[in-house]
């Protein structure tokens, strides 16, 4: 029996628990650490991999195509998100430090790529 999907679920739950803990501590302390978004995105990555692992294990043309298309689609989504952040920062609608902005962009990139893979694997 292959326990790898179950291990991904356990790791994902741990990452999400750490993210929730950081949110609670940040709310009590009055300032959220920038790594909250990374922890939550790694939780999403782990849950996505628990779903995708049995399909990735096959290493067939379908999974190569799904990986290729997911990176392709997520590139354009990330370009749109970065343009949106640029617009909001230029108009001073939001004020983020460079560390916070990079943390949010990294987390969004991880989430978008892996959720796109999940959506494409369900569709094709």
CSV table of C-alpha atoms in Angstrom, one decimal:
chain,number,residue,atom,x,y,z
A,1,UNK,CA,0.0,0.0,0.0
A,2,UNK,CA,1.2,3.5,-0.9
A,3,UNK,CA,1.1,5.9,2.1
A,4,UNK,CA,2.4,8.9,0.2
A,5,UNK,CA,-1.0,10.7,-0.4
A,6,UNK,CA,-1.8,10.2,3.3
A,7,UNK,CA,1.6,11.7,4.3
A,8,UNK,CA,1.0,14.7,2.1
A,9,UNK,CA,-2.4,15.2,3.9
A,10,UNK,CA,-0.7,15.1,7.3
A,11,UNK,CA,2.0,17.5,6.2
A,12,UNK,CA,-0.6,19.8,4.7
A,13,UNK,CA,-2.6,19.8,7.9
A,14,UNK,CA,0.6,20.7,9.9
A,15,UNK,CA,1.3,23.6,7.6
A,16,UNK,CA,-2.2,24.9,7.9
A,17,UNK,CA,-2.1,24.5,11.7
A,18,UNK,CA,1.1,26.5,11.7
A,19,UNK,CA,-0.5,29.2,9.5
A,20,UNK,CA,-3.5,29.4,11.8
A,21,UNK,CA,-1.2,29.6,14.8
A,22,UNK,CA,0.7,32.5,13.2
A,23,UNK,CA,-2.5,34.3,12.4
A,24,UNK,CA,-3.7,34.0,16.0
A,25,UNK,CA,-0.3,35.1,17.4
A,26,UNK,CA,-0.2,37.9,14.9
A,27,UNK,CA,-3.7,39.1,15.7
A,28,UNK,CA,-2.9,39.1,19.4
A,29,UNK,CA,0.5,40.8,18.9
A,30,UNK,CA,-0.9,43.3,16.5
A,31,UNK,CA,1.4,42.5,13.5
A,32,UNK,CA,1.3,39.6,11.2
A,33,UNK,CA,4.6,37.9,10.2
A,34,UNK,CA,5.1,37.8,6.5
A,35,UNK,CA,5.6,34.0,6.5
A,36,UNK,CA,1.9,33.3,7.2
A,37,UNK,CA,1.1,33.3,3.5
A,38,UNK,CA,4.0,30.9,2.8
A,39,UNK,CA,2.8,28.4,5.4
A,40,UNK,CA,-0.8,28.5,4.1
A,41,UNK,CA,0.4,28.1,0.5
A,42,UNK,CA,2.6,25.2,1.5
A,43,UNK,CA,-0.5,23.6,3.1
A,44,UNK,CA,-2.4,24.0,-0.2
A,45,UNK,CA,0.6,22.6,-2.1
A,46,UNK,CA,0.7,19.5,0.2
A,47,UNK,CA,-3.1,18.9,-0.2
A,48,UNK,CA,-2.8,19.3,-4.0
A,49,UNK,CA,0.1,16.9,-4.1
A,50,UNK,CA,-1.9,14.3,-2.1
A,51,UNK,CA,-4.5,14.5,-4.9
A,52,UNK,CA,-2.0,14.6,-7.8
A,53,UNK,CA,0.6,12.1,-6.5
A,54,UNK,CA,-1.1,8.9,-7.9
A,55,UNK,CA,-1.3,10.6,-11.3
A,56,UNK,CA,2.2,12.0,-11.2
A,57,UNK,CA,3.5,8.5,-10.4
A,58,UNK,CA,2.5,7.3,-13.8
A,59,UNK,CA,4.8,9.8,-15.7
A,60,UNK,CA,2.8,9.6,-18.9
A,61,UNK,CA,2.2,12.2,-21.6
A,62,UNK,CA,-1.0,13.4,-20.0
A,63,UNK,CA,0.8,14.5,-16.8
A,64,UNK,CA,3.6,16.1,-18.7
A,65,UNK,CA,0.9,18.0,-20.7
A,66,UNK,CA,-0.9,19.0,-17.5
A,67,UNK,CA,2.3,20.3,-15.8
A,68,UNK,CA,3.2,22.2,-19.0
A,69,UNK,CA,-0.2,23.8,-19.3
A,70,UNK,CA,-0.5,24.6,-15.6
A,71,UNK,CA,2.8,26.6,-15.7
A,72,UNK,CA,1.7,28.3,-18.9
A,73,UNK,CA,-1.7,29.4,-17.5
A,74,UNK,CA,-0.3,30.4,-14.1
A,75,UNK,CA,2.3,32.6,-15.8
A,76,UNK,CA,-0.4,34.8,-17.3
A,77,UNK,CA,-2.5,34.8,-14.1
A,78,UNK,CA,0.6,35.9,-12.2
A,79,UNK,CA,1.3,38.7,-14.7
A,80,UNK,CA,-2.2,39.9,-14.2
A,81,UNK,CA,-1.8,39.8,-10.4
A,82,UNK,CA,1.5,41.6,-10.5
A,83,UNK,CA,0.0,44.3,-12.8
A,84,UNK,CA,-2.9,44.7,-10.3
A,85,UNK,CA,-0.4,45.0,-7.4
A,86,UNK,CA,1.6,47.6,-9.4
A,87,UNK,CA,-1.6,49.6,-10.1
A,88,UNK,CA,-2.7,49.5,-6.5
A,89,UNK,CA,0.7,50.4,-5.2
A,90,UNK,CA,1.1,53.3,-7.7
A,91,UNK,CA,-2.3,54.7,-6.7
A,92,UNK,CA,-1.4,54.2,-3.0
A,93,UNK,CA,-4.5,52.1,-2.4
A,94,UNK,CA,-2.4,49.6,-0.5
A,95,UNK,CA,0.9,50.0,1.3
A,96,UNK,CA,3.1,46.9,1.5
A,97,UNK,CA,6.7,46.5,2.3
A,98,UNK,CA,8.9,44.8,-0.2
A,99,UNK,CA,9.1,41.7,2.1
A,100,UNK,CA,5.4,41.5,2.4
A,101,UNK,CA,4.8,41.9,-1.3
A,102,UNK,CA,7.3,39.2,-2.2
A,103,UNK,CA,5.9,36.9,0.4
A,104,UNK,CA,2.3,37.4,-1.0
A,105,UNK,CA,3.6,36.9,-4.6
A,106,UNK,CA,5.5,33.7,-3.7
A,107,UNK,CA,2.5,32.3,-1.9
A,108,UNK,CA,0.1,33.2,-4.8
A,109,UNK,CA,2.5,31.6,-7.3
A,110,UNK,CA,2.6,28.3,-5.4
A,111,UNK,CA,-1.2,28.2,-4.9
A,112,UNK,CA,-2.0,29.2,-8.5
A,113,UNK,CA,0.4,26.6,-10.1
A,114,UNK,CA,-0.8,23.7,-8.0
A,115,UNK,CA,-4.5,24.5,-8.1
A,116,UNK,CA,-4.2,24.9,-11.8
A,117,UNK,CA,-2.7,21.4,-12.0
A,118,UNK,CA,-5.6,20.0,-9.9
A,119,UNK,CA,-8.1,21.7,-12.1
A,120,UNK,CA,-6.5,20.5,-15.3
A,121,UNK,CA,-6.1,16.9,-14.0
A,122,UNK,CA,-9.8,16.8,-13.1
A,123,UNK,CA,-10.8,18.2,-16.5
A,124,UNK,CA,-8.5,16.0,-18.7
